[in-house]
Tab-separated table of C-alpha atoms in Angstrom:
chain	number	residue	atom	x	y	z
A	294	MET	CA	23.369	24.403	-19.735
A	295	PRO	CA	19.681	23.444	-19.405
A	296	THR	CA	17.308	24.546	-22.077
A	297	ALA	CA	13.738	25.761	-21.582
A	298	MET	CA	12.504	22.382	-22.819
A	299	ASP	CA	14.614	20.559	-20.179
A	300	GLU	CA	12.869	22.630	-17.445
A	301	VAL	CA	9.411	21.508	-18.722
A	302	ASP	CA	10.238	17.971	-19.615
A	303	GLU	CA	10.946	15.264	-17.023
A	304	LYS	CA	12.910	11.973	-17.192
A	305	LEU	CA	10.803	9.232	-18.428
A	306	GLN	CA	11.498	6.756	-15.573
A	307	LYS	CA	10.533	9.404	-13.017
A	308	VAL	CA	7.162	9.973	-14.810
A	309	LEU	CA	6.619	6.216	-14.800
A	310	ALA	CA	7.361	5.844	-11.173
A	311	ARG	CA	5.026	8.675	-10.156
A	312	ALA	CA	2.232	6.842	-12.041
A	313	GLY	CA	2.719	3.950	-9.637
A	314	ILE	CA	3.963	1.371	-12.002
A	315	GLY	CA	7.305	0.669	-10.353
A	316	SER	CA	10.482	2.146	-8.928
A	317	ARG	CA	12.674	4.374	-11.102
A	318	ARG	CA	15.330	1.624	-11.242
A	319	GLU	CA	12.617	-0.959	-12.367
A	320	MET	CA	11.367	1.446	-14.911
A	321	GLU	CA	14.909	1.781	-16.434
A	322	ARG	CA	14.892	-1.973	-16.840
A	323	TRP	CA	11.639	-1.987	-18.621
A	324	ILE	CA	12.917	0.702	-20.838
A	325	GLU	CA	15.920	-1.428	-21.705
A	326	GLN	CA	13.632	-4.391	-22.312
A	327	GLY	CA	11.545	-2.520	-24.942
A	328	ARG	CA	8.376	-2.444	-22.843
A	329	ILE	CA	7.991	1.228	-22.945
A	330	THR	CA	7.143	3.380	-26.029
A	331	VAL	CA	6.955	7.190	-26.426
A	332	ASN	CA	4.676	8.592	-29.120
A	333	GLY	CA	4.629	5.150	-30.729
A	334	LYS	CA	8.408	4.573	-30.794
A	335	PRO	CA	10.516	2.466	-28.410
A	336	ALA	CA	11.751	4.492	-25.542
A	337	LYS	CA	15.443	4.830	-24.748
A	338	LEU	CA	17.256	5.549	-21.399
A	339	GLY	CA	17.817	9.297	-21.069
A	340	ASP	CA	14.405	10.165	-22.850
A	341	ARG	CA	12.591	12.998	-21.450
A	342	VAL	CA	8.890	13.628	-21.930
A	343	GLY	CA	6.385	16.416	-21.608
A	344	ALA	CA	2.788	16.625	-20.686
A	345	GLU	CA	1.649	15.893	-24.190
A	346	ALA	CA	3.772	12.618	-24.662
A	347	ARG	CA	1.894	9.516	-25.453
A	348	ILE	CA	3.490	6.855	-23.175
A	349	GLY	CA	2.726	3.131	-23.765
A	350	VAL	CA	3.403	0.308	-21.357
A	351	ASP	CA	3.339	-3.249	-22.880
A	352	GLY	CA	1.259	-1.925	-25.653
A	353	LYS	CA	-1.248	-0.076	-23.536
A	354	GLN	CA	-1.338	3.642	-23.293
A	355	LEU	CA	-0.621	5.121	-19.823
A	356	GLU	CA	-2.746	7.861	-18.289
A	357	LEU	CA	-0.471	10.295	-16.625
A	358	ALA	CA	-1.090	12.585	-13.783
A	359	GLU	CA	0.456	15.941	-13.305
A	360	GLU	CA	3.165	16.156	-10.520
A	361	THR	CA	1.304	17.802	-7.675
A	362	ALA	CA	2.049	18.032	-3.824
A	363	THR	CA	1.966	14.577	-2.262
A	364	ARG	CA	-0.969	13.578	-0.200
A	365	VAL	CA	-1.476	10.307	1.806
A	366	ILE	CA	-4.550	8.923	3.557
A	367	LEU	CA	-4.850	6.164	6.062
A	368	TYR	CA	-7.951	3.788	5.598
A	369	HIS	CA	-9.231	1.353	8.010
A	370	LYS	CA	-10.192	-1.474	5.693
A	371	PRO	CA	-13.099	-3.734	6.756
A	372	PRO	CA	-13.374	-7.449	5.863
A	373	GLY	CA	-15.261	-8.016	2.570
A	374	GLU	CA	-13.465	-5.545	0.360
A	375	VAL	CA	-10.794	-6.108	-2.203
A	376	THR	CA	-7.812	-3.900	-2.718
A	377	THR	CA	-8.185	-3.453	-6.567
A	378	ARG	CA	-9.851	-0.667	-8.603
A	379	LYS	CA	-12.230	-3.102	-10.189
A	380	ASP	CA	-13.312	-6.627	-9.296
A	381	PRO	CA	-14.611	-9.081	-11.965
A	382	GLU	CA	-16.861	-10.647	-9.321
A	383	GLY	CA	-18.465	-7.287	-8.478
A	384	ARG	CA	-17.193	-7.171	-4.908
A	385	PRO	CA	-16.803	-3.846	-3.232
A	386	THR	CA	-13.402	-2.387	-3.519
A	387	VAL	CA	-11.503	-0.144	-1.164
A	388	PHE	CA	-11.247	2.598	-3.828
A	389	GLU	CA	-15.112	3.167	-3.810
A	390	ARG	CA	-14.773	4.447	-0.162
A	391	LEU	CA	-11.806	6.946	-0.921
A	392	PRO	CA	-12.111	10.637	-1.425
A	393	LYS	CA	-11.623	11.974	-4.967
A	394	VAL	CA	-8.271	13.607	-5.749
A	395	LYS	CA	-7.785	16.383	-8.177
A	396	GLY	CA	-4.927	16.077	-10.767
A	397	GLY	CA	-3.965	12.385	-9.910
A	398	ARG	CA	-5.243	9.139	-8.257
A	399	TRP	CA	-4.770	7.201	-5.107
A	400	ILE	CA	-2.053	4.470	-5.257
A	401	SER	CA	-2.213	1.622	-2.744
A	402	ILE	CA	0.710	1.018	-0.647
A	403	GLY	CA	0.534	-2.691	-0.378
A	404	ARG	CA	-2.668	-4.889	-0.214
A	405	LEU	CA	-4.966	-6.687	2.247
A	406	ASP	CA	-6.763	-9.773	1.158
A	407	PHE	CA	-10.544	-9.991	1.075
A	408	ASN	CA	-11.102	-11.220	4.672
A	409	THR	CA	-8.284	-9.168	6.364
A	410	SER	CA	-9.135	-5.823	7.918
A	411	GLY	CA	-6.920	-3.042	9.125
A	412	LEU	CA	-4.573	-0.266	8.118
A	413	LEU	CA	-4.081	0.593	4.356
A	414	LEU	CA	-2.113	3.556	3.197
A	415	PHE	CA	-2.734	5.339	-0.146
A	416	SER	CA	-0.624	8.043	-1.792
A	417	THR	CA	-0.860	10.262	-4.789
A	418	ASP	CA	2.970	9.700	-5.304
A	419	GLY	CA	3.796	6.417	-7.021
A	420	GLU	CA	7.408	6.612	-6.313
A	421	LEU	CA	6.653	6.839	-2.572
A	422	ALA	CA	4.209	3.998	-2.743
A	423	ASN	CA	6.756	1.805	-4.504
A	424	GLY	CA	9.549	2.776	-2.082
A	425	LEU	CA	7.429	1.865	0.908
A	426	MET	CA	6.642	-1.568	-0.486
A	427	HIS	CA	10.131	-2.563	-1.726
A	428	PRO	CA	11.763	-5.349	0.361
A	429	SER	CA	14.838	-3.226	0.580
A	430	ALA	CA	13.071	-0.730	2.782
A	431	ASN	CA	12.800	-3.370	5.606
A	432	ILE	CA	9.560	-1.910	6.825
A	433	GLU	CA	7.680	-3.823	9.620
A	434	ARG	CA	4.090	-4.776	9.272
A	435	GLU	CA	2.228	-5.623	12.430
A	436	TYR	CA	-0.920	-7.729	12.631
A	437	MET	CA	-3.255	-8.845	15.338
A	438	VAL	CA	-4.257	-12.424	14.650
A	439	ARG	CA	-6.773	-14.694	16.319
A	440	VAL	CA	-5.626	-18.340	15.963
A	441	LYS	CA	-7.308	-21.720	16.210
A	442	GLY	CA	-4.988	-24.729	16.963
A	443	ASP	CA	-2.495	-26.111	19.334
A	444	VAL	CA	0.058	-23.126	19.613
A	445	THR	CA	2.903	-24.594	21.627
A	446	ASP	CA	6.306	-23.023	22.496
A	447	GLU	CA	7.692	-25.170	19.649
A	448	VAL	CA	5.226	-23.709	17.141
A	449	LEU	CA	6.245	-20.194	18.140
A	450	GLN	CA	9.725	-20.965	17.820
A	451	ASN	CA	9.323	-22.514	14.438
A	452	LEU	CA	7.645	-19.333	13.165
A	453	ARG	CA	10.344	-17.196	14.576
A	454	ASP	CA	13.212	-19.301	13.127
A	455	GLY	CA	11.534	-19.516	9.698
A	456	VAL	CA	9.395	-21.755	7.567
A	457	MET	CA	9.864	-22.853	4.004
A	458	LEU	CA	6.684	-21.762	2.079
A	459	GLU	CA	6.072	-22.307	-1.629
A	460	ASP	CA	7.630	-18.927	-2.439
A	461	GLY	CA	10.662	-19.092	-0.081
A	462	MET	CA	11.524	-18.822	3.608
A	463	ALA	CA	9.356	-16.723	5.609
A	464	ARG	CA	9.134	-15.920	9.449
A	465	PHE	CA	7.730	-13.547	12.069
A	466	THR	CA	10.451	-11.162	13.354
A	467	ASP	CA	8.366	-10.842	16.551
A	468	ILE	CA	5.460	-12.629	18.119
A	469	GLN	CA	3.691	-11.351	21.355
A	470	ASP	CA	0.861	-13.070	23.263
A	471	GLY	CA	-2.283	-10.909	22.872
A	472	GLY	CA	-4.247	-12.863	25.469
A	473	GLY	CA	-7.528	-14.858	25.333
A	474	GLU	CA	-8.415	-18.448	25.800
A	475	GLY	CA	-9.229	-21.380	23.526
A	476	VAL	CA	-10.585	-20.387	20.086
A	477	ASN	CA	-10.270	-16.706	21.030
A	478	HIS	CA	-6.463	-16.492	21.541
A	479	TRP	CA	-4.941	-13.477	20.037
A	480	TYR	CA	-1.276	-12.859	19.022
A	481	TYR	CA	0.578	-9.853	17.692
A	482	VAL	CA	3.072	-10.706	14.888
A	483	VAL	CA	5.390	-8.684	12.743
A	484	ILE	CA	6.640	-9.452	9.166
A	485	MET	CA	8.978	-7.483	7.051
A	486	GLU	CA	7.516	-8.263	3.632
A	487	GLY	CA	4.100	-8.217	2.054
A	488	ARG	CA	3.779	-11.531	0.310
A	489	THR	CA	0.294	-12.759	-0.568
A	490	ARG	CA	-1.420	-14.274	2.466
A	491	GLU	CA	1.955	-14.615	4.279
A	492	VAL	CA	0.636	-14.356	7.800
A	493	ARG	CA	-2.075	-16.876	7.204
A	494	ARG	CA	0.224	-19.223	5.321
A	495	LEU	CA	2.809	-19.213	8.166
A	496	TRP	CA	0.242	-20.209	10.708
A	497	GLU	CA	-1.149	-22.840	8.418
A	498	SER	CA	2.380	-24.342	8.041
A	499	GLN	CA	1.938	-25.214	11.814
A	500	ASP	CA	-1.580	-26.793	11.421
A	501	CYS	CA	-3.256	-23.619	12.912
A	502	VAL	CA	-6.091	-21.649	11.384
A	503	VAL	CA	-6.405	-17.853	11.386
A	504	SER	CA	-9.875	-16.940	12.108
A	505	ARG	CA	-9.426	-13.112	12.296
A	506	LEU	CA	-6.615	-10.969	10.983
A	507	LYS	CA	-6.075	-7.226	11.244
A	508	ARG	CA	-3.163	-5.062	10.259
A	509	THR	CA	-2.457	-2.594	12.969
A	510	ARG	CA	0.780	-0.981	12.069
A	511	TYR	CA	2.894	-0.176	8.893
A	512	GLY	CA	6.369	1.051	9.843
A	513	ASN	CA	5.728	3.848	12.339
A	514	VAL	CA	2.178	4.456	11.347
A	515	PHE	CA	-0.659	3.015	13.562
A	516	ILE	CA	-4.341	3.065	13.191
A	517	PRO	CA	-5.813	5.905	15.267
A	518	SER	CA	-8.563	4.597	17.695
A	519	LYS	CA	-10.905	7.323	16.357
A	520	VAL	CA	-10.721	5.831	12.841
A	521	LYS	CA	-13.243	3.008	12.627
A	522	GLN	CA	-13.736	0.416	9.946
A	523	ALA	CA	-14.537	1.860	6.569
A	524	GLN	CA	-13.387	5.271	7.597
A	525	TRP	CA	-10.211	7.212	6.521
A	526	VAL	CA	-8.118	10.117	7.816
A	527	GLU	CA	-5.530	12.264	5.857
A	528	LEU	CA	-1.974	12.384	7.072
A	529	GLY	CA	-0.411	15.733	7.748
A	530	PRO	CA	2.839	17.105	6.157
A	531	LYS	CA	5.038	15.924	9.077
A	532	GLU	CA	3.725	12.358	8.844
A	533	ILE	CA	4.097	12.277	5.149
A	534	SER	CA	7.835	13.611	5.433
A	535	GLY	CA	8.353	10.687	7.772
A	536	LEU	CA	7.101	8.170	5.220
A	537	TYR	CA	9.643	9.623	2.643
A	538	ARG	CA	12.363	9.066	5.207
A	539	MET	CA	11.210	5.567	5.963
A	540	ALA	CA	11.285	4.786	2.242
A	541	GLY	CA	14.766	6.235	1.904
A	542	LEU	CA	13.554	8.915	-0.495
A	543	LYS	CA	14.141	12.673	-0.596
A	544	ALA	CA	10.992	14.397	0.601
A	545	LYS	CA	8.946	16.144	-1.854
A	546	ARG	CA	6.475	19.018	-1.572
A	547	VAL	CA	3.656	17.693	0.697
A	548	THR	CA	0.234	18.939	1.510
A	549	SER	CA	-3.088	18.007	3.218
A	550	ALA	CA	-6.591	18.711	2.461
A	551	SER	CA	-7.919	22.152	3.304
A	552	ARG	CA	-10.772	22.484	5.879
A	553	ASN	CA	-13.289	22.917	3.095
A	554	ASP	CA	-11.960	19.936	1.176
A	555	THR	CA	-12.039	17.750	4.376
A	556	SER	CA	-15.765	18.790	4.971
A	557	SER	CA	-16.681	17.989	1.449
A	558	MET	CA	-14.829	14.513	1.373
A	559	LYS	CA	-16.498	13.580	4.729
A	560	ARG	CA	-19.901	14.338	3.192
A	561	GLN	CA	-18.959	12.203	0.241
A	562	PHE	CA	-17.849	9.431	2.657
A	563	ASN	CA	-21.101	9.590	4.528
A	564	LYS	CA	-23.241	9.625	1.378
A	565	ARG	CA	-21.393	6.409	0.132
A	566	SER	CA	-21.776	4.681	3.534
A	567	ARG	CA	-25.499	5.432	3.461
A	568	SER	CA	-25.799	4.009	-0.106
A	569	ARG	CA	-24.084	0.722	1.060
């Protein structure tokens, strides 16, 4: 029979996953490897923790957020921003553009490199973020790419069949001609993983150079035409529930910003845009 303490405390791996460190299964491995501590002592599988617990990960204390209704935003990243919270070189980060969130933080669902633009998703639920990024989810990422080089039918077939990169085989599961001529020729390509610079490296393997790259789709989520570069939009409960299904997870309580919150966040965005 559950005790009152059980109703308050949560499984340690669930708390860690919600913080955005990794999946529950991965957190279980970290616990077994001795990388997690609770109140200064090595954690064990089966441990449950409350709000006052001091959790350490690889010797560093973890800042925990309370479990709240899930929120997700879609951000249209411009070139020239990094997908990290802080940059040692002082470059602008995507997180500077995002609205503040009460009782939690935004966790990036994948990354885009400095020179790549397009769709980025952020969630307050780390478990959802990890589920959407995990290779087992088999989620398509579609990019619009401008390529310089001799793109022959043989090159396109090579990219569909697969190319051995330094981190293993990679390929485009779909390639569609986007039109244009000469140095302004575009293609739409789809990959199933999010390896570092994967799209660029695939083209480079065929002696082609990517001059522009934009992510247009993540799974069944597209960039709305009304969301311009450096702008964001909050997804609604129905769209968030669809993301849980796409990640193979049981849907949690979801919410979206109230009208007052949305107005406040838009004012914050406009203020930051002017300061840039």
